[in-house]
Short mmCIF file of C-alpha atoms and ligand atoms in Angstrom, two decimals:
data_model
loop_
_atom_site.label_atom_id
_atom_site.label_comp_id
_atom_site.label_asym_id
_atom_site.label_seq_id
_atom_site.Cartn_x
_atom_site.Cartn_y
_atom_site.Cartn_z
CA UNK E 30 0.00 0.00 0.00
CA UNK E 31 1.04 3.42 -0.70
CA UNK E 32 2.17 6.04 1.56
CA UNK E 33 0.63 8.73 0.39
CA UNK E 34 -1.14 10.82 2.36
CA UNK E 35 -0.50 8.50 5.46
CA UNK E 36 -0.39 10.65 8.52
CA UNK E 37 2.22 8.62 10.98
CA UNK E 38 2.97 9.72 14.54
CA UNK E 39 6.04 9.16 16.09
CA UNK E 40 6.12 8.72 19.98
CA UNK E 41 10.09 8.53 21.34
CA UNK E 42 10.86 7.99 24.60
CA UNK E 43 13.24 5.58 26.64
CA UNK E 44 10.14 3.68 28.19
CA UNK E 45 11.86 2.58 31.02
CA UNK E 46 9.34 1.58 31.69
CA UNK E 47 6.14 2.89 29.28
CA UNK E 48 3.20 3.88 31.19
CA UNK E 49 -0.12 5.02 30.87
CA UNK E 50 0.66 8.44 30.41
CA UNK E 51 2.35 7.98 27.05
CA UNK E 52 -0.45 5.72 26.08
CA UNK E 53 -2.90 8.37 26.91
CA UNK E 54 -0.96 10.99 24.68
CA UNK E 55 -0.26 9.17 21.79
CA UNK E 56 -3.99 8.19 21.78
CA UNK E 57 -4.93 11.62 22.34
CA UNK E 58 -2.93 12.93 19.41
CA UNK E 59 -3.73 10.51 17.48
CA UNK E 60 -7.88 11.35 17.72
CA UNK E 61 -6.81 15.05 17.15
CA UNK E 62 -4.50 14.87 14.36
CA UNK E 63 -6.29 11.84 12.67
CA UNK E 64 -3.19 9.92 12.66
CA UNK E 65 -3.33 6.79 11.05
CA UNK E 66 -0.60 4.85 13.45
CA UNK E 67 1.54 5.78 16.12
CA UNK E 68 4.75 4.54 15.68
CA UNK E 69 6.77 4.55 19.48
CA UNK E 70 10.67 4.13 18.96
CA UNK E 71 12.36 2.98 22.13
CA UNK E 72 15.50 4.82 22.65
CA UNK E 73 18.86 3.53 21.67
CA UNK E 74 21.37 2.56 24.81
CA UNK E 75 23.60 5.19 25.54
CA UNK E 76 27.60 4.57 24.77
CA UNK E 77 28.42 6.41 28.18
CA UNK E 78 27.10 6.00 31.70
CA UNK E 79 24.71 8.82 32.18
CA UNK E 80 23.36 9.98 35.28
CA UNK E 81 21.44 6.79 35.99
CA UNK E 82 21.15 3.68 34.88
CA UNK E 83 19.07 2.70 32.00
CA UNK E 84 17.34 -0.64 31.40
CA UNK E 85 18.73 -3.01 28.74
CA UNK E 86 17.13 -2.42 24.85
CA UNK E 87 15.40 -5.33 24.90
CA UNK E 88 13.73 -5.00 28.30
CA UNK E 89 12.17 -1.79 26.99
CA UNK E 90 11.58 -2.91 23.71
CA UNK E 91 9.75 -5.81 24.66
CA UNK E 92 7.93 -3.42 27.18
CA UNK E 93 6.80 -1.20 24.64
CA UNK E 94 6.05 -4.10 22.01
CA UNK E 95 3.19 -5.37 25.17
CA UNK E 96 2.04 -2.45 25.80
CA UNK E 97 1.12 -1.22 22.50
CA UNK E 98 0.13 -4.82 21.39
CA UNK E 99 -3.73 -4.90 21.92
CA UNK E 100 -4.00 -1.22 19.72
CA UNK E 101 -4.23 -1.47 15.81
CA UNK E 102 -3.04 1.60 15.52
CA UNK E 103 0.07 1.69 17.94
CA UNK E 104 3.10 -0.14 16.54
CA UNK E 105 6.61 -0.28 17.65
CA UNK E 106 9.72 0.69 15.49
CA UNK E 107 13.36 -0.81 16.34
CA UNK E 108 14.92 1.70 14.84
CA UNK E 109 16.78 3.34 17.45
CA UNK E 110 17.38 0.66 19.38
CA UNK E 111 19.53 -0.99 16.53
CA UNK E 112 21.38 2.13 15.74
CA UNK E 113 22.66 2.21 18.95
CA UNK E 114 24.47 4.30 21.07
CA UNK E 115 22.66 7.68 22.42
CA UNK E 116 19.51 8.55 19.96
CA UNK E 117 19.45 12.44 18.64
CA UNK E 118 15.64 12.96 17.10
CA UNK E 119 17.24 13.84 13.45
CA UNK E 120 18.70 9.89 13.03
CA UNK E 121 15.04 8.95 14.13
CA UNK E 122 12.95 10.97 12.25
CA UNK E 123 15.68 11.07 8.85
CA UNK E 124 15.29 6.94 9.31
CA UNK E 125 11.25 6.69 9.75
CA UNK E 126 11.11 9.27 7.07
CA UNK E 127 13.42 6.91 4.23
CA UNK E 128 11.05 4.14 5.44
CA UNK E 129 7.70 6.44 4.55
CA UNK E 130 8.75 8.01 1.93
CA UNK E 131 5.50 9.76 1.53
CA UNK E 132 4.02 10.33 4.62
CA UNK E 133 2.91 13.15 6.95
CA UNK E 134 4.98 12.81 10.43
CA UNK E 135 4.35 14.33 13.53
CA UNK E 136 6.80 14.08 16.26
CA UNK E 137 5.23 13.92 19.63
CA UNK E 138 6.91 14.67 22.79
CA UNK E 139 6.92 16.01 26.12
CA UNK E 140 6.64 19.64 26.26
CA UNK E 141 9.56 18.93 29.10
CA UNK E 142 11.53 17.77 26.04
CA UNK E 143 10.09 20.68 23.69
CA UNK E 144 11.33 23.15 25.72
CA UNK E 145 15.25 22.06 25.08
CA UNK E 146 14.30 21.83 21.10
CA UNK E 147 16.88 24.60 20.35
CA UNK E 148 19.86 22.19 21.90
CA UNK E 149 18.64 19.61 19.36
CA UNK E 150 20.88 18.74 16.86
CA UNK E 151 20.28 20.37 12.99
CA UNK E 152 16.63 22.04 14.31
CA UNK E 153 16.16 23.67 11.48
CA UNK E 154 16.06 19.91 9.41
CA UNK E 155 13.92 18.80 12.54
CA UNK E 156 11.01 20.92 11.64
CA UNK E 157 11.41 19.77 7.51
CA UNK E 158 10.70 16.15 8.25
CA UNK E 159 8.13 16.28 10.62
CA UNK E 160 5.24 18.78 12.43
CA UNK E 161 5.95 18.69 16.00
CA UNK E 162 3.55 17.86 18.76
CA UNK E 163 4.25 19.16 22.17
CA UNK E 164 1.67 17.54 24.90
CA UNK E 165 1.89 18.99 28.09
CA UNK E 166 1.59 16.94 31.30
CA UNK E 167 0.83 18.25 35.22
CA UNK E 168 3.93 19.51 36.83
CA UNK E 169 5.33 20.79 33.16
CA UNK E 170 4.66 24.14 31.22
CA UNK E 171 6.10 25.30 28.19
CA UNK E 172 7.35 28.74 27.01
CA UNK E 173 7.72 29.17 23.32
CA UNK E 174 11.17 29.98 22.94
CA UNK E 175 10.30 31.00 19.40
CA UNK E 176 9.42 28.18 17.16
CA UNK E 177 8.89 28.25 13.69
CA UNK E 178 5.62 29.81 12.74
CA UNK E 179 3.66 26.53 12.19
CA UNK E 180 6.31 23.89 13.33
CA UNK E 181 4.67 23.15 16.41
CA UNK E 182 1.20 22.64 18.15
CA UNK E 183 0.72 22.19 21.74
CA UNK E 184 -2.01 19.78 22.96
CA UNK E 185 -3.47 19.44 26.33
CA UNK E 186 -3.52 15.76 26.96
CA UNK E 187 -5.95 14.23 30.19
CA UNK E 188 -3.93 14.89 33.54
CA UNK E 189 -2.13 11.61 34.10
CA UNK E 190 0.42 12.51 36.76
CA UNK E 191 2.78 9.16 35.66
CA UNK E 192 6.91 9.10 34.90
CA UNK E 193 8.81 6.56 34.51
CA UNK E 194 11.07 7.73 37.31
CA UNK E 195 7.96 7.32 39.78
CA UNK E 196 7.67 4.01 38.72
CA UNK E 197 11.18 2.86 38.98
CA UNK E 198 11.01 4.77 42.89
CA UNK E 199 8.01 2.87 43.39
CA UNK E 200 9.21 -0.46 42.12
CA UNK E 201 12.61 -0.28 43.80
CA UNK E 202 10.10 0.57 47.53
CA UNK E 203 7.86 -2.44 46.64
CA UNK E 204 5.19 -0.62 46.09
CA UNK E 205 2.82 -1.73 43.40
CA UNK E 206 2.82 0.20 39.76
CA UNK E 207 -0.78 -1.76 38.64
CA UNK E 208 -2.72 1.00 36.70
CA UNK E 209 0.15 2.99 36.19
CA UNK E 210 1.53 1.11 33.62
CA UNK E 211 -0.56 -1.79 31.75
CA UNK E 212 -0.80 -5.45 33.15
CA UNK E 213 1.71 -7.15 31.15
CA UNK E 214 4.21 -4.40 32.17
CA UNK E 215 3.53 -5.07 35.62
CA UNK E 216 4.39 -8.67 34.76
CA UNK E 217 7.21 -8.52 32.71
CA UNK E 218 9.03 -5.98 35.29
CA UNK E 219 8.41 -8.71 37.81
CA UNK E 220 9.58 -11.35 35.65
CA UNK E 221 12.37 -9.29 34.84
CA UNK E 222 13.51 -8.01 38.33
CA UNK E 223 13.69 -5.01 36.99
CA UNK E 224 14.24 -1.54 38.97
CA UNK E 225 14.43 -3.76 42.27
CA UNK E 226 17.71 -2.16 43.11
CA UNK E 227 17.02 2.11 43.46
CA UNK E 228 20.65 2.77 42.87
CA UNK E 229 20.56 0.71 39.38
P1 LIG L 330 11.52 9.62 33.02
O1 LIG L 330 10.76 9.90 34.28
O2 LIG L 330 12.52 8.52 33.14
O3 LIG L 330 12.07 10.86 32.39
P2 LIG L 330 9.16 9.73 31.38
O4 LIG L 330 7.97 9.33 32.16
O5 LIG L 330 9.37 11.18 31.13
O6 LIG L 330 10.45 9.04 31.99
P3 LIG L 330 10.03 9.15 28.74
O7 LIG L 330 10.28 7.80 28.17
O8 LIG L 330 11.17 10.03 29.05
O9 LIG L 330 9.12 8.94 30.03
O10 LIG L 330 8.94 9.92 27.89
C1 LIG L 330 8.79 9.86 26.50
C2 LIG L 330 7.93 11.04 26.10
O11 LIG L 330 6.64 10.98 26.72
C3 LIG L 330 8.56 12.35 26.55
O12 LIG L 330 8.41 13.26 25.49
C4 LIG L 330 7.73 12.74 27.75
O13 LIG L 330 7.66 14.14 27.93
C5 LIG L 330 6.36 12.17 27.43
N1 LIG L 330 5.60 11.84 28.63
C6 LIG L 330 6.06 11.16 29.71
N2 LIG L 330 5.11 11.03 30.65
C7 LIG L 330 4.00 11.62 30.16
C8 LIG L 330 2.66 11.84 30.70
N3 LIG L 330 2.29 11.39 31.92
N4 LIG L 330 1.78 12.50 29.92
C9 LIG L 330 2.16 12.95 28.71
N5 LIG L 330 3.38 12.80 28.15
C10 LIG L 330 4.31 12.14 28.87
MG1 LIG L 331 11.26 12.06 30.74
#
């Protein structure tokens, strides 16, 4: 089938793990913009120890791949993940776009992550391969810092009060995550042993 006129979002995020929140967004923006899939790309591992440890690839791969399962729409792309090393947003997008040649993407992220768009690498290339969707979440505003007239829309998604770093805390305190994040997640983590240890 052809491309044309598909309109494809792309949700990126580390999911470590992915929770309701995200779920909530891309759903959100996909009703608005009439998207017709959601692609979420898993982050690639970074080369360097960062400030905390992040789960393996696979853990949050496989994470994202059962949470997304059960929605038609929702589908999971590998392609960070098998770049490796730390993702930048141009490798994503420049790779999704070779891959839909023809399609409308929108970008949608955090309007935490919004906010630092001018420290993004090639910006101005950013906004020519995709229309970017900043959805705002309690706890986070955003203050244009001038984006390009048109580039971006801001979207109001349901409150859902969830990170991934509250889940991890919670985890790590044995405290349960159910509802926050959907039921296989809850499973998998467990299988997993995953964020048991607070320190990583
Ligand atoms: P962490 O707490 O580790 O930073 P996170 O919950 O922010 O994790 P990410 O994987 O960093 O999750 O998020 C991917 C994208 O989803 C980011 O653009 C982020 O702003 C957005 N996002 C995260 N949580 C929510 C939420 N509750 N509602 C809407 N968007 C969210
Ligand atoms: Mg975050």
């Amino acid at each position: 089938m052809s491309d044309a006129k598909r309109r494809i979002g792309v949700m990126g995020g580390t999911f470590d793990p992915i929770h309701h929140g995200h779920l909530v967004a891309a759903s959100e923006v996909a009703s608005l913009f009439h998207l017709d899939e959601v692609v979420f790309v898993p982050t690639g591992q970074p080369w360097q120890k960062s400030e905390r440890h992040v789960s393996p690839a696979e853990d949050r791969y496989l994470m994202t791949v059962i949470a997304t399962a059960s929605n038609p729409t929702f589908s999971v792309s590998r392609s960070d993940i098998d770049r490796g090393g730390t993702t930048y947003t141009i490798d994503t997008l420049r790779d999704l776009r070779a891959e839909h040649p023809d399609a409308d993407l929108f970008f949608i992220t955090g309007a935490d992550a919004l906010a630092q768009i001018f420290s993004w690498r090639h910006a101005e290339e950013l906004f020519s391969l995709a229309h970017f969707i900043g959805v705002t979440r309690p706890g986070h505003t955003l203050s244009d810092p001038g984006f390009p007239e048109g580039g971006v829309s801001l979207v109001e998604v349901p409150a859902l009060a969830i990170s991934s770093t509250d889940c991890r805390a919670r985890v790590a305190k044995g405290d349960p995550v159910w509802y926050l994040v959907p039921d296989g997640v809850v499973r998998y983590i467990d299988k997993r042993r995953l964020y048991r240890d607070a320190t990583g």
